[in-house]
């Protein structure tokens, strides 16, 4: 059996498989538990297994369905709770080799993947696209830029990143000063958009102007994710598997500079939001006013004028 650290990495990779709704994985050592808040998860699992596996491999007794997809591998589905348990001598090998394909088959009947994010994460981020369209925020910025309040800058910072992640763009966050709360929010935004194919690079100094190392900020953000609970159920907002996936998929580029912007491109089109505000509580949690400017341009122009001067080379995603 792989080590605990290796198992966490493997489950994070499996969790990254696009699904029509949010799933979560928990490593219990001799078994892996798969859960979902989706109301009809049992129906989805049953339809999926009936399509992929012969009926003779399935046995049902009361509320429990047991399936043997491979030698020394058992799937146990509780029809009442929707909890799926995977166990057996070869369950890890089967999970790694076969389960992502099983999940991908679950998308066959879906014309386009809906927002599969955990709704508790969306609520925590206070993002509601029906109430606050990104374009409405962009339209509030004066042409050519202007001065805006801290709360507006925080809202558009989150909303633009969320919008870019949601469409599978290549995203850059550039700031000389980022705190653990902004990093925590960034991880949540990543988790919310799992499966869209986005890529994210954070450019920030290895040690900020306050003498704090970025590695320490990461550790504090990790502890925040472990401690944060959902208001209603008091369960962890982010599981170890989701947290591992987010941390593995954040590309970090250390460089010394004093500029702040977020940018993204997809195909030949790019967007850039520049500001004098650091992505830090000193600018976002106080009655602060900062310059802002929103620009659209060709991807090549954005790379040439904003990324290359900072030593951020184009990555072949």
mmCIF file of C-alpha atoms in Angstrom:
data_model
loop_
_atom_site.group_PDB
_atom_site.id
_atom_site.type_symbol
_atom_site.label_atom_id
_atom_site.label_comp_id
_atom_site.label_asym_id
_atom_site.label_seq_id
_atom_site.Cartn_x
_atom_site.Cartn_y
_atom_site.Cartn_z
ATOM 1 C CA UNK A 1 0.000 0.000 0.000
ATOM 2 C CA UNK A 2 1.306 3.508 -0.773
ATOM 3 C CA UNK A 3 2.325 5.770 2.102
ATOM 4 C CA UNK A 4 -0.236 8.142 3.614
ATOM 5 C CA UNK A 5 1.336 11.088 1.782
ATOM 6 C CA UNK A 6 1.289 9.214 -1.525
ATOM 7 C CA UNK A 7 -2.333 8.185 -0.978
ATOM 8 C CA UNK A 8 -3.329 11.807 -0.402
ATOM 9 C CA UNK A 9 -1.630 12.794 -3.659
ATOM 10 C CA UNK A 10 -3.360 9.964 -5.544
ATOM 11 C CA UNK A 11 -6.794 10.849 -4.169
ATOM 12 C CA UNK A 12 -6.229 14.498 -5.097
ATOM 13 C CA UNK A 13 -5.535 13.411 -8.671
ATOM 14 C CA UNK A 14 -8.671 11.252 -8.742
ATOM 15 C CA UNK A 15 -10.764 14.072 -7.254
ATOM 16 C CA UNK A 16 -9.626 16.364 -10.075
ATOM 17 C CA UNK A 17 -11.604 14.249 -12.573
ATOM 18 C CA UNK A 18 -14.517 16.393 -13.831
ATOM 19 C CA UNK A 19 -17.881 15.246 -12.460
ATOM 20 C CA UNK A 20 -21.419 16.650 -12.781
ATOM 21 C CA UNK A 21 -21.446 17.485 -9.066
ATOM 22 C CA UNK A 22 -19.082 17.634 -6.127
ATOM 23 C CA UNK A 23 -17.584 14.462 -4.664
ATOM 24 C CA UNK A 24 -15.174 14.123 -1.778
ATOM 25 C CA UNK A 25 -12.751 11.383 -0.783
ATOM 26 C CA UNK A 26 -11.551 10.275 2.641
ATOM 27 C CA UNK A 27 -8.662 7.896 3.199
ATOM 28 C CA UNK A 28 -9.433 5.533 6.066
ATOM 29 C CA UNK A 29 -6.389 3.335 5.555
ATOM 30 C CA UNK A 30 -7.958 0.019 4.595
ATOM 31 C CA UNK A 31 -10.787 1.700 2.717
ATOM 32 C CA UNK A 32 -11.580 4.891 0.834
ATOM 33 C CA UNK A 33 -14.890 6.618 1.535
ATOM 34 C CA UNK A 34 -16.553 8.654 -1.224
ATOM 35 C CA UNK A 35 -19.289 11.107 -0.233
ATOM 36 C CA UNK A 36 -21.414 13.756 -1.915
ATOM 37 C CA UNK A 37 -24.031 16.288 -0.877
ATOM 38 C CA UNK A 38 -25.844 15.715 -4.188
ATOM 39 C CA UNK A 39 -29.393 14.617 -3.419
ATOM 40 C CA UNK A 40 -29.630 11.924 -6.109
ATOM 41 C CA UNK A 41 -26.115 10.534 -5.737
ATOM 42 C CA UNK A 42 -27.396 6.968 -5.184
ATOM 43 C CA UNK A 43 -29.329 7.030 -8.457
ATOM 44 C CA UNK A 44 -26.234 8.329 -10.234
ATOM 45 C CA UNK A 45 -23.966 5.628 -8.788
ATOM 46 C CA UNK A 46 -26.453 2.859 -9.627
ATOM 47 C CA UNK A 47 -26.933 4.058 -13.194
ATOM 48 C CA UNK A 48 -23.178 4.285 -13.596
ATOM 49 C CA UNK A 49 -22.413 0.822 -12.234
ATOM 50 C CA UNK A 50 -25.245 -0.811 -14.186
ATOM 51 C CA UNK A 51 -23.814 0.641 -17.374
ATOM 52 C CA UNK A 52 -20.223 -0.423 -16.699
ATOM 53 C CA UNK A 53 -20.487 -3.701 -14.799
ATOM 54 C CA UNK A 54 -22.360 -6.985 -15.326
ATOM 55 C CA UNK A 55 -25.364 -7.407 -13.052
ATOM 56 C CA UNK A 56 -24.002 -10.656 -11.590
ATOM 57 C CA UNK A 57 -21.227 -8.655 -9.898
ATOM 58 C CA UNK A 58 -23.797 -6.752 -7.818
ATOM 59 C CA UNK A 59 -25.410 -8.081 -4.646
ATOM 60 C CA UNK A 60 -28.090 -6.241 -2.704
ATOM 61 C CA UNK A 61 -29.251 -6.731 0.860
ATOM 62 C CA UNK A 62 -31.494 -4.231 2.634
ATOM 63 C CA UNK A 63 -29.908 -0.780 2.143
ATOM 64 C CA UNK A 64 -26.490 -2.092 1.097
ATOM 65 C CA UNK A 65 -25.324 -2.868 -2.428
ATOM 66 C CA UNK A 66 -22.005 -4.670 -2.830
ATOM 67 C CA UNK A 67 -20.187 -4.702 -6.140
ATOM 68 C CA UNK A 68 -17.028 -6.606 -7.082
ATOM 69 C CA UNK A 69 -15.508 -4.745 -10.051
ATOM 70 C CA UNK A 70 -12.185 -6.631 -9.880
ATOM 71 C CA UNK A 71 -10.552 -9.408 -7.849
ATOM 72 C CA UNK A 72 -9.994 -8.372 -4.213
ATOM 73 C CA UNK A 73 -11.891 -5.097 -4.716
ATOM 74 C CA UNK A 74 -15.318 -4.371 -3.227
ATOM 75 C CA UNK A 75 -17.573 -1.347 -3.585
ATOM 76 C CA UNK A 76 -20.196 -0.962 -0.856
ATOM 77 C CA UNK A 77 -22.935 1.573 -1.533
ATOM 78 C CA UNK A 78 -25.342 2.604 1.202
ATOM 79 C CA UNK A 79 -28.621 3.469 -0.524
ATOM 80 C CA UNK A 80 -29.825 5.460 2.459
ATOM 81 C CA UNK A 81 -26.794 7.713 2.997
ATOM 82 C CA UNK A 82 -25.266 7.622 -0.495
ATOM 83 C CA UNK A 83 -21.851 6.814 0.982
ATOM 84 C CA UNK A 84 -19.634 4.645 -1.212
ATOM 85 C CA UNK A 85 -16.819 2.630 0.356
ATOM 86 C CA UNK A 86 -14.015 1.055 -1.655
ATOM 87 C CA UNK A 87 -11.949 -1.635 0.029
ATOM 88 C CA UNK A 88 -10.105 -4.901 -0.503
ATOM 89 C CA UNK A 89 -6.556 -6.116 -0.975
ATOM 90 C CA UNK A 90 -6.235 -4.451 -4.403
ATOM 91 C CA UNK A 91 -8.475 -1.437 -3.848
ATOM 92 C CA UNK A 92 -5.729 1.179 -4.213
ATOM 93 C CA UNK A 93 -4.522 -0.160 -7.531
ATOM 94 C CA UNK A 94 -8.101 -0.297 -8.813
ATOM 95 C CA UNK A 95 -8.842 3.230 -7.592
ATOM 96 C CA UNK A 96 -5.806 4.671 -9.359
ATOM 97 C CA UNK A 97 -6.150 2.687 -12.593
ATOM 98 C CA UNK A 98 -9.914 2.427 -13.047
ATOM 99 C CA UNK A 99 -11.891 4.854 -10.904
ATOM 100 C CA UNK A 100 -11.102 8.048 -12.883
ATOM 101 C CA UNK A 101 -12.496 6.297 -15.960
ATOM 102 C CA UNK A 102 -15.597 5.320 -14.009
ATOM 103 C CA UNK A 103 -16.132 8.948 -13.023
ATOM 104 C CA UNK A 104 -15.627 10.141 -16.592
ATOM 105 C CA UNK A 105 -18.398 7.791 -17.735
ATOM 106 C CA UNK A 106 -20.643 9.618 -15.299
ATOM 107 C CA UNK A 107 -20.491 12.631 -17.605
ATOM 108 C CA UNK A 108 -21.781 10.730 -20.648
ATOM 109 C CA UNK A 109 -25.390 11.795 -20.155
ATOM 110 C CA UNK A 110 -24.498 15.410 -19.408
ATOM 111 C CA UNK A 111 -24.365 17.787 -22.379
ATOM 112 C CA UNK A 112 -22.219 20.280 -20.472
ATOM 113 C CA UNK A 113 -20.824 20.040 -16.975
ATOM 114 C CA UNK A 114 -22.725 22.255 -14.536
ATOM 115 C CA UNK A 115 -21.094 24.057 -11.657
ATOM 116 C CA UNK A 116 -19.869 21.021 -9.736
ATOM 117 C CA UNK A 117 -18.472 23.022 -6.866
ATOM 118 C CA UNK A 118 -19.398 22.493 -3.262
ATOM 119 C CA UNK A 119 -22.118 25.069 -2.558
ATOM 120 C CA UNK A 120 -20.710 25.637 0.935
ATOM 121 C CA UNK A 121 -17.467 26.903 -0.642
ATOM 122 C CA UNK A 122 -19.419 29.256 -2.919
ATOM 123 C CA UNK A 123 -21.382 30.605 0.042
ATOM 124 C CA UNK A 124 -18.219 31.081 2.079
ATOM 125 C CA UNK A 125 -16.677 33.100 -0.755
ATOM 126 C CA UNK A 126 -19.863 35.203 -0.947
ATOM 127 C CA UNK A 127 -20.053 34.743 -4.688
ATOM 128 C CA UNK A 128 -23.417 34.808 -6.407
ATOM 129 C CA UNK A 129 -23.299 35.334 -10.140
ATOM 130 C CA UNK A 130 -27.044 35.986 -10.251
ATOM 131 C CA UNK A 131 -26.681 39.023 -8.018
ATOM 132 C CA UNK A 132 -23.313 40.352 -9.058
ATOM 133 C CA UNK A 133 -22.246 39.868 -12.630
ATOM 134 C CA UNK A 134 -18.575 40.394 -13.330
ATOM 135 C CA UNK A 135 -19.359 42.719 -16.211
ATOM 136 C CA UNK A 136 -21.348 44.978 -13.883
ATOM 137 C CA UNK A 137 -18.239 45.424 -11.747
ATOM 138 C CA UNK A 138 -16.030 46.039 -14.766
ATOM 139 C CA UNK A 139 -18.454 48.697 -16.029
ATOM 140 C CA UNK A 140 -18.063 50.566 -12.735
ATOM 141 C CA UNK A 141 -14.371 51.195 -13.450
ATOM 142 C CA UNK A 142 -13.899 54.519 -15.293
ATOM 143 C CA UNK A 143 -12.470 54.232 -18.783
ATOM 144 C CA UNK A 144 -8.749 54.746 -18.453
ATOM 145 C CA UNK A 145 -8.848 53.857 -14.753
ATOM 146 C CA UNK A 146 -9.632 55.698 -11.544
ATOM 147 C CA UNK A 147 -9.704 55.580 -7.749
ATOM 148 C CA UNK A 148 -11.905 52.957 -6.052
ATOM 149 C CA UNK A 149 -12.587 51.863 -2.489
ATOM 150 C CA UNK A 150 -11.078 48.800 -0.834
ATOM 151 C CA UNK A 151 -14.333 46.799 -0.740
ATOM 152 C CA UNK A 152 -14.893 47.223 -4.479
ATOM 153 C CA UNK A 153 -11.338 46.127 -5.255
ATOM 154 C CA UNK A 154 -11.790 43.031 -3.088
ATOM 155 C CA UNK A 155 -15.062 42.154 -4.841
ATOM 156 C CA UNK A 156 -13.706 42.525 -8.346
ATOM 157 C CA UNK A 157 -10.493 40.685 -7.388
ATOM 158 C CA UNK A 158 -12.518 37.633 -6.339
ATOM 159 C CA UNK A 159 -15.069 37.915 -9.128
ATOM 160 C CA UNK A 160 -12.566 38.226 -11.964
ATOM 161 C CA UNK A 161 -10.471 35.314 -10.728
ATOM 162 C CA UNK A 162 -13.611 33.221 -10.267
ATOM 163 C CA UNK A 163 -14.795 34.110 -13.768
ATOM 164 C CA UNK A 164 -11.413 33.324 -15.322
ATOM 165 C CA UNK A 165 -11.113 30.013 -13.485
ATOM 166 C CA UNK A 166 -14.636 29.124 -14.544
ATOM 167 C CA UNK A 167 -13.863 29.476 -18.253
ATOM 168 C CA UNK A 168 -10.597 27.526 -18.033
ATOM 169 C CA UNK A 169 -8.232 30.446 -18.594
ATOM 170 C CA UNK A 170 -4.541 30.757 -17.784
ATOM 171 C CA UNK A 171 -4.473 33.100 -14.797
ATOM 172 C CA UNK A 172 -1.728 35.179 -13.168
ATOM 173 C CA UNK A 173 -1.821 36.883 -9.780
ATOM 174 C CA UNK A 174 1.051 39.291 -9.235
ATOM 175 C CA UNK A 175 1.609 41.077 -5.930
ATOM 176 C CA UNK A 176 4.567 41.875 -3.664
ATOM 177 C CA UNK A 177 2.390 41.408 -0.574
ATOM 178 C CA UNK A 178 -0.241 38.709 -0.107
ATOM 179 C CA UNK A 179 -1.625 37.537 3.216
ATOM 180 C CA UNK A 180 -2.911 34.164 4.356
ATOM 181 C CA UNK A 181 -6.574 35.143 3.984
ATOM 182 C CA UNK A 182 -6.178 36.083 0.316
ATOM 183 C CA UNK A 183 -4.220 32.871 -0.267
ATOM 184 C CA UNK A 184 -6.959 30.916 1.504
ATOM 185 C CA UNK A 185 -9.568 32.547 -0.745
ATOM 186 C CA UNK A 186 -7.462 31.761 -3.797
ATOM 187 C CA UNK A 187 -7.344 28.085 -2.832
ATOM 188 C CA UNK A 188 -11.132 28.079 -2.388
ATOM 189 C CA UNK A 189 -11.627 29.690 -5.798
ATOM 190 C CA UNK A 190 -9.444 26.978 -7.312
ATOM 191 C CA UNK A 191 -11.428 24.224 -5.595
ATOM 192 C CA UNK A 192 -14.692 25.788 -6.740
ATOM 193 C CA UNK A 193 -13.618 25.574 -10.399
ATOM 194 C CA UNK A 194 -12.059 22.115 -10.383
ATOM 195 C CA UNK A 195 -12.477 20.444 -13.743
ATOM 196 C CA UNK A 196 -12.552 23.553 -15.950
ATOM 197 C CA UNK A 197 -8.924 23.190 -17.029
ATOM 198 C CA UNK A 198 -7.679 26.518 -15.664
ATOM 199 C CA UNK A 199 -4.028 27.128 -14.768
ATOM 200 C CA UNK A 200 -2.840 29.552 -12.112
ATOM 201 C CA UNK A 201 0.509 31.198 -11.381
ATOM 202 C CA UNK A 202 1.086 33.366 -8.316
ATOM 203 C CA UNK A 203 4.061 35.718 -8.580
ATOM 204 C CA UNK A 204 5.244 37.068 -5.239
ATOM 205 C CA UNK A 205 8.592 37.518 -3.433
ATOM 206 C CA UNK A 206 10.003 34.622 -1.459
ATOM 207 C CA UNK A 207 10.170 37.043 1.483
ATOM 208 C CA UNK A 208 7.849 40.047 1.538
ATOM 209 C CA UNK A 209 8.574 43.627 2.598
ATOM 210 C CA UNK A 210 7.552 42.776 6.160
ATOM 211 C CA UNK A 211 10.227 40.093 6.339
ATOM 212 C CA UNK A 212 7.692 37.248 6.272
ATOM 213 C CA UNK A 213 8.526 34.211 4.159
ATOM 214 C CA UNK A 214 5.943 33.030 1.658
ATOM 215 C CA UNK A 215 6.304 29.480 2.984
ATOM 216 C CA UNK A 216 5.045 30.703 6.367
ATOM 217 C CA UNK A 217 2.022 32.360 4.743
ATOM 218 C CA UNK A 218 1.244 29.066 2.988
ATOM 219 C CA UNK A 219 1.406 27.172 6.276
ATOM 220 C CA UNK A 220 -0.957 29.646 7.953
ATOM 221 C CA UNK A 221 -3.386 29.393 5.022
ATOM 222 C CA UNK A 222 -3.236 25.595 5.301
ATOM 223 C CA UNK A 223 -4.129 25.778 8.989
ATOM 224 C CA UNK A 224 -7.000 28.131 8.163
ATOM 225 C CA UNK A 225 -8.376 25.596 5.687
ATOM 226 C CA UNK A 226 -8.159 22.841 8.281
ATOM 227 C CA UNK A 227 -9.936 24.906 10.949
ATOM 228 C CA UNK A 228 -12.702 26.524 8.888
ATOM 229 C CA UNK A 229 -16.113 24.891 9.375
ATOM 230 C CA UNK A 230 -19.409 25.186 7.559
ATOM 231 C CA UNK A 231 -21.966 27.235 9.533
ATOM 232 C CA UNK A 232 -24.799 24.705 9.491
ATOM 233 C CA UNK A 233 -23.154 21.299 9.851
ATOM 234 C CA UNK A 234 -19.891 22.401 11.485
ATOM 235 C CA UNK A 235 -18.010 20.073 9.164
ATOM 236 C CA UNK A 236 -14.692 21.048 7.634
ATOM 237 C CA UNK A 237 -15.180 23.380 4.700
ATOM 238 C CA UNK A 238 -12.243 21.861 2.818
ATOM 239 C CA UNK A 239 -11.111 18.250 3.095
ATOM 240 C CA UNK A 240 -7.471 17.158 3.057
ATOM 241 C CA UNK A 241 -7.896 15.831 -0.488
ATOM 242 C CA UNK A 242 -9.248 19.111 -1.873
ATOM 243 C CA UNK A 243 -6.618 21.081 0.004
ATOM 244 C CA UNK A 244 -3.866 18.862 -1.387
ATOM 245 C CA UNK A 245 -5.143 19.306 -4.936
ATOM 246 C CA UNK A 246 -5.251 23.097 -4.611
ATOM 247 C CA UNK A 247 -1.755 23.339 -3.177
ATOM 248 C CA UNK A 248 -0.328 21.022 -5.828
ATOM 249 C CA UNK A 249 -1.901 23.031 -8.648
ATOM 250 C CA UNK A 250 -0.804 26.507 -7.573
ATOM 251 C CA UNK A 251 2.316 27.438 -9.526
ATOM 252 C CA UNK A 252 4.458 29.910 -7.567
ATOM 253 C CA UNK A 253 6.998 32.249 -9.159
ATOM 254 C CA UNK A 254 9.258 34.117 -6.729
ATOM 255 C CA UNK A 255 10.483 37.500 -7.901
ATOM 256 C CA UNK A 256 11.197 40.939 -6.424
ATOM 257 C CA UNK A 257 8.919 43.746 -7.682
ATOM 258 C CA UNK A 258 6.414 46.307 -6.405
ATOM 259 C CA UNK A 259 3.506 46.059 -8.843
ATOM 260 C CA UNK A 260 0.034 44.540 -8.391
ATOM 261 C CA UNK A 261 -2.182 43.049 -11.065
ATOM 262 C CA UNK A 262 -4.210 40.025 -12.014
ATOM 263 C CA UNK A 263 -4.372 38.862 -15.603
ATOM 264 C CA UNK A 264 -5.683 36.004 -17.679
ATOM 265 C CA UNK A 265 -5.738 34.805 -21.224
ATOM 266 C CA UNK A 266 -7.561 32.225 -23.248
ATOM 267 C CA UNK A 267 -6.599 31.678 -26.859
ATOM 268 C CA UNK A 268 -5.728 35.089 -28.353
ATOM 269 C CA UNK A 269 -7.608 37.315 -25.896
ATOM 270 C CA UNK A 270 -6.331 38.614 -22.568
ATOM 271 C CA UNK A 271 -7.584 40.740 -19.678
ATOM 272 C CA UNK A 272 -5.565 42.682 -17.111
ATOM 273 C CA UNK A 273 -6.729 44.346 -13.898
ATOM 274 C CA UNK A 274 -4.077 46.582 -12.356
ATOM 275 C CA UNK A 275 -4.217 48.323 -8.999
ATOM 276 C CA UNK A 276 -2.013 50.020 -6.439
ATOM 277 C CA UNK A 277 -3.613 47.811 -3.773
ATOM 278 C CA UNK A 278 -1.610 44.920 -2.380
ATOM 279 C CA UNK A 279 -3.633 41.718 -2.048
ATOM 280 C CA UNK A 280 -3.429 42.019 1.697
ATOM 281 C CA UNK A 281 -5.642 42.974 4.639
ATOM 282 C CA UNK A 282 -3.795 46.298 4.940
ATOM 283 C CA UNK A 283 -5.518 47.321 1.689
ATOM 284 C CA UNK A 284 -8.674 45.201 1.674
ATOM 285 C CA UNK A 285 -9.809 45.476 5.308
ATOM 286 C CA UNK A 286 -9.267 49.167 5.935
ATOM 287 C CA UNK A 287 -10.841 52.319 4.563
ATOM 288 C CA UNK A 288 -8.301 52.379 1.748
ATOM 289 C CA UNK A 289 -8.517 53.947 -1.709
ATOM 290 C CA UNK A 290 -6.374 52.767 -4.619
ATOM 291 C CA UNK A 291 -5.884 53.173 -8.342
ATOM 292 C CA UNK A 292 -7.571 50.595 -10.554
ATOM 293 C CA UNK A 293 -7.561 49.992 -14.286
ATOM 294 C CA UNK A 294 -9.093 47.255 -16.427
ATOM 295 C CA UNK A 295 -7.735 46.470 -19.889
ATOM 296 C CA UNK A 296 -8.416 44.057 -22.716
ATOM 297 C CA UNK A 297 -5.653 43.225 -25.167
ATOM 298 C CA UNK A 298 -4.140 40.489 -27.297
ATOM 299 C CA UNK A 299 -2.546 37.616 -25.402
ATOM 300 C CA UNK A 300 0.827 38.271 -27.006
ATOM 301 C CA UNK A 301 0.716 41.905 -25.887
ATOM 302 C CA UNK A 302 -0.161 40.945 -22.321
ATOM 303 C CA UNK A 303 2.676 38.454 -22.156
ATOM 304 C CA UNK A 304 5.178 40.882 -23.645
ATOM 305 C CA UNK A 305 4.246 43.889 -21.495
ATOM 306 C CA UNK A 306 3.216 42.300 -18.188
ATOM 307 C CA UNK A 307 4.728 38.837 -17.802
ATOM 308 C CA UNK A 308 8.110 38.837 -19.506
ATOM 309 C CA UNK A 309 9.406 41.951 -17.642
ATOM 310 C CA UNK A 310 8.869 40.030 -14.393
ATOM 311 C CA UNK A 311 10.647 36.954 -15.652
ATOM 312 C CA UNK A 312 7.401 35.012 -15.972
ATOM 313 C CA UNK A 313 7.833 32.922 -19.086
ATOM 314 C CA UNK A 314 4.955 31.432 -21.010
ATOM 315 C CA UNK A 315 4.225 27.931 -19.824
ATOM 316 C CA UNK A 316 3.102 25.377 -22.375
ATOM 317 C CA UNK A 317 -0.111 24.357 -20.681
#
